[in-house]
Amino acid sequence: ITDGFDELLMDTYAAKYFNKSNLAKGVELFPGYPVPDTRDIDIFRADIEKLPPVDSPEVFGLHPNADLTFRTLQVRELVETVVSTMPKSGGGGEGKSPAEVVDAIAEDLL
């Protein structure tokens, strides 16, 4: 927590999710995200492993397009990093051009 806005956000999430009513039987924090009805840590861990590997922005109260925006920015940053780390001068040797290298990396990611 680095500023007042972070503190407000944390307080908001804590008020909604960190309370006894969320531990009642049959509670789902979000559709598909049930709270296990047990005190056995192994069952809790097994239930956590069943959760989706990537959460939808809707789980956090965001619009579904937030994921698209995030991924677009992530790919842009990756491509900029790859391009910025490539040699700036030609070596006269054989091999792929900088554009071909970036295209190959992007293809691997897709």
PDB file of C-alpha atoms in Angstrom:
ATOM      1  CA  ILE A   1       0.000   0.000   0.000  1.00  0.00           C
ATOM      2  CA  THR A   2       1.759   3.098  -1.230  1.00  0.00           C
ATOM      3  CA  ASP A   3      -0.795   5.897  -1.064  1.00  0.00           C
ATOM      4  CA  GLY A   4      -4.251   6.913   0.101  1.00  0.00           C
ATOM      5  CA  PHE A   5      -5.964   5.415  -2.953  1.00  0.00           C
ATOM      6  CA  ASP A   6      -4.303   2.032  -2.350  1.00  0.00           C
ATOM      7  CA  GLU A   7      -5.418   2.172   1.265  1.00  0.00           C
ATOM      8  CA  LEU A   8      -8.997   2.980   0.249  1.00  0.00           C
ATOM      9  CA  LEU A   9      -8.994   0.123  -2.273  1.00  0.00           C
ATOM     10  CA  MET A  10      -7.623  -2.344   0.290  1.00  0.00           C
ATOM     11  CA  ASP A  11     -10.179  -1.236   2.890  1.00  0.00           C
ATOM     12  CA  THR A  12     -12.971  -1.717   0.327  1.00  0.00           C
ATOM     13  CA  TYR A  13     -11.850  -5.241  -0.583  1.00  0.00           C
ATOM     14  CA  ALA A  14     -11.274  -6.140   3.066  1.00  0.00           C
ATOM     15  CA  ALA A  15     -14.755  -4.977   4.075  1.00  0.00           C
ATOM     16  CA  LYS A  16     -16.329  -7.075   1.320  1.00  0.00           C
ATOM     17  CA  TYR A  17     -14.270 -10.273   1.505  1.00  0.00           C
ATOM     18  CA  PHE A  18     -12.643 -10.547   4.951  1.00  0.00           C
ATOM     19  CA  ASN A  19     -15.638 -11.191   7.182  1.00  0.00           C
ATOM     20  CA  LYS A  20     -17.417 -14.142   8.793  1.00  0.00           C
ATOM     21  CA  SER A  21     -20.394 -14.072   6.426  1.00  0.00           C
ATOM     22  CA  ASN A  22     -18.070 -15.214   3.630  1.00  0.00           C
ATOM     23  CA  LEU A  23     -17.291 -18.384   5.559  1.00  0.00           C
ATOM     24  CA  ALA A  24     -20.903 -19.585   5.758  1.00  0.00           C
ATOM     25  CA  LYS A  25     -21.850 -22.825   4.032  1.00  0.00           C
ATOM     26  CA  GLY A  26     -22.538 -22.538   0.315  1.00  0.00           C
ATOM     27  CA  VAL A  27     -21.035 -19.069  -0.145  1.00  0.00           C
ATOM     28  CA  GLU A  28     -19.546 -18.236  -3.538  1.00  0.00           C
ATOM     29  CA  LEU A  29     -17.370 -15.121  -3.653  1.00  0.00           C
ATOM     30  CA  PHE A  30     -18.053 -15.010  -7.396  1.00  0.00           C
ATOM     31  CA  PRO A  31     -19.782 -17.599  -9.609  1.00  0.00           C
ATOM     32  CA  GLY A  32     -17.400 -20.546  -9.791  1.00  0.00           C
ATOM     33  CA  TYR A  33     -15.374 -19.381  -6.770  1.00  0.00           C
ATOM     34  CA  PRO A  34     -16.893 -21.279  -3.813  1.00  0.00           C
ATOM     35  CA  VAL A  35     -15.564 -21.051  -0.272  1.00  0.00           C
ATOM     36  CA  PRO A  36     -14.665 -24.598   0.874  1.00  0.00           C
ATOM     37  CA  ASP A  37     -16.805 -25.872   3.745  1.00  0.00           C
ATOM     38  CA  THR A  38     -13.976 -27.386   5.751  1.00  0.00           C
ATOM     39  CA  ARG A  39     -11.110 -26.586   8.080  1.00  0.00           C
ATOM     40  CA  ASP A  40      -8.823 -29.136   6.404  1.00  0.00           C
ATOM     41  CA  ILE A  41      -5.945 -27.260   4.760  1.00  0.00           C
ATOM     42  CA  ASP A  42      -5.414 -30.015   2.174  1.00  0.00           C
ATOM     43  CA  ILE A  43      -8.983 -29.645   0.927  1.00  0.00           C
ATOM     44  CA  PHE A  44      -8.546 -25.853   0.786  1.00  0.00           C
ATOM     45  CA  ARG A  45      -5.383 -26.290  -1.276  1.00  0.00           C
ATOM     46  CA  ALA A  46      -7.090 -28.777  -3.597  1.00  0.00           C
ATOM     47  CA  ASP A  47      -9.991 -26.350  -4.115  1.00  0.00           C
ATOM     48  CA  ILE A  48      -7.547 -23.525  -4.857  1.00  0.00           C
ATOM     49  CA  GLU A  49      -5.892 -25.695  -7.520  1.00  0.00           C
ATOM     50  CA  LYS A  50      -9.325 -26.116  -9.175  1.00  0.00           C
ATOM     51  CA  LEU A  51      -9.699 -22.356  -9.686  1.00  0.00           C
ATOM     52  CA  PRO A  52      -9.037 -20.935 -13.167  1.00  0.00           C
ATOM     53  CA  PRO A  53      -5.353 -20.167 -13.830  1.00  0.00           C
ATOM     54  CA  VAL A  54      -6.275 -16.691 -15.077  1.00  0.00           C
ATOM     55  CA  ASP A  55      -9.021 -14.714 -13.360  1.00  0.00           C
ATOM     56  CA  SER A  56     -11.567 -12.762 -15.354  1.00  0.00           C
ATOM     57  CA  PRO A  57     -11.540  -9.011 -14.669  1.00  0.00           C
ATOM     58  CA  GLU A  58     -15.181  -9.397 -13.661  1.00  0.00           C
ATOM     59  CA  VAL A  59     -14.032 -11.264 -10.524  1.00  0.00           C
ATOM     60  CA  PHE A  60     -12.530  -7.960  -9.373  1.00  0.00           C
ATOM     61  CA  GLY A  61     -15.508  -5.847 -10.443  1.00  0.00           C
ATOM     62  CA  LEU A  62     -13.901  -4.680 -13.687  1.00  0.00           C
ATOM     63  CA  HIS A  63     -15.349  -4.603 -17.189  1.00  0.00           C
ATOM     64  CA  PRO A  64     -14.409  -7.638 -19.358  1.00  0.00           C
ATOM     65  CA  ASN A  65     -12.563  -5.299 -21.742  1.00  0.00           C
ATOM     66  CA  ALA A  66     -10.055  -4.595 -18.964  1.00  0.00           C
ATOM     67  CA  ASP A  67      -8.410  -7.919 -19.798  1.00  0.00           C
ATOM     68  CA  LEU A  68      -8.106  -7.002 -23.475  1.00  0.00           C
ATOM     69  CA  THR A  69      -6.565  -3.645 -22.595  1.00  0.00           C
ATOM     70  CA  PHE A  70      -4.133  -5.255 -20.152  1.00  0.00           C
ATOM     71  CA  ARG A  71      -3.009  -7.880 -22.660  1.00  0.00           C
ATOM     72  CA  THR A  72      -2.625  -5.309 -25.432  1.00  0.00           C
ATOM     73  CA  LEU A  73      -0.371  -3.180 -23.227  1.00  0.00           C
ATOM     74  CA  GLN A  74       1.552  -6.254 -22.114  1.00  0.00           C
ATOM     75  CA  VAL A  75       2.283  -7.323 -25.705  1.00  0.00           C
ATOM     76  CA  ARG A  76       3.226  -3.775 -26.700  1.00  0.00           C
ATOM     77  CA  GLU A  77       5.711  -3.601 -23.831  1.00  0.00           C
ATOM     78  CA  LEU A  78       7.149  -6.994 -24.756  1.00  0.00           C
ATOM     79  CA  VAL A  79       7.660  -6.035 -28.393  1.00  0.00           C
ATOM     80  CA  GLU A  80       9.243  -2.702 -27.406  1.00  0.00           C
ATOM     81  CA  THR A  81      11.617  -4.550 -25.068  1.00  0.00           C
ATOM     82  CA  VAL A  82      12.584  -7.066 -27.732  1.00  0.00           C
ATOM     83  CA  VAL A  83      13.187  -4.356 -30.317  1.00  0.00           C
ATOM     84  CA  SER A  84      15.186  -2.200 -27.888  1.00  0.00           C
ATOM     85  CA  THR A  85      17.521  -5.070 -27.012  1.00  0.00           C
ATOM     86  CA  MET A  86      18.307  -5.963 -30.613  1.00  0.00           C
ATOM     87  CA  PRO A  87      21.616  -4.845 -32.157  1.00  0.00           C
ATOM     88  CA  LYS A  88      21.350  -1.479 -33.872  1.00  0.00           C
ATOM     89  CA  SER A  89      23.958  -2.069 -36.589  1.00  0.00           C
ATOM     90  CA  GLY A  90      24.041  -4.629 -39.355  1.00  0.00           C
ATOM     91  CA  GLY A  91      26.645  -7.332 -39.153  1.00  0.00           C
ATOM     92  CA  GLY A  92      26.573  -8.310 -42.796  1.00  0.00           C
ATOM     93  CA  GLY A  93      25.987 -11.911 -41.786  1.00  0.00           C
ATOM     94  CA  GLU A  94      23.176 -14.225 -42.524  1.00  0.00           C
ATOM     95  CA  GLY A  95      20.246 -14.633 -40.219  1.00  0.00           C
ATOM     96  CA  LYS A  96      16.872 -13.180 -39.505  1.00  0.00           C
ATOM     97  CA  SER A  97      16.137  -9.490 -39.719  1.00  0.00           C
ATOM     98  CA  PRO A  98      14.977  -7.699 -36.540  1.00  0.00           C
ATOM     99  CA  ALA A  99      11.424  -7.692 -37.877  1.00  0.00           C
ATOM    100  CA  GLU A 100      11.572 -11.438 -38.495  1.00  0.00           C
ATOM    101  CA  VAL A 101      12.824 -12.077 -34.958  1.00  0.00           C
ATOM    102  CA  VAL A 102       9.987 -10.020 -33.446  1.00  0.00           C
ATOM    103  CA  ASP A 103       7.467 -11.770 -35.699  1.00  0.00           C
ATOM    104  CA  ALA A 104       8.754 -15.180 -34.578  1.00  0.00           C
ATOM    105  CA  ILE A 105       8.496 -14.242 -30.892  1.00  0.00           C
ATOM    106  CA  ALA A 106       4.987 -12.872 -31.382  1.00  0.00           C
ATOM    107  CA  GLU A 107       3.967 -16.047 -33.227  1.00  0.00           C
ATOM    108  CA  ASP A 108       5.301 -18.193 -30.364  1.00  0.00           C
ATOM    109  CA  LEU A 109       3.243 -16.189 -27.876  1.00  0.00           C
ATOM    110  CA  LEU A 110       0.040 -16.652 -29.845  1.00  0.00           C
TER     111      LEU A 110
END
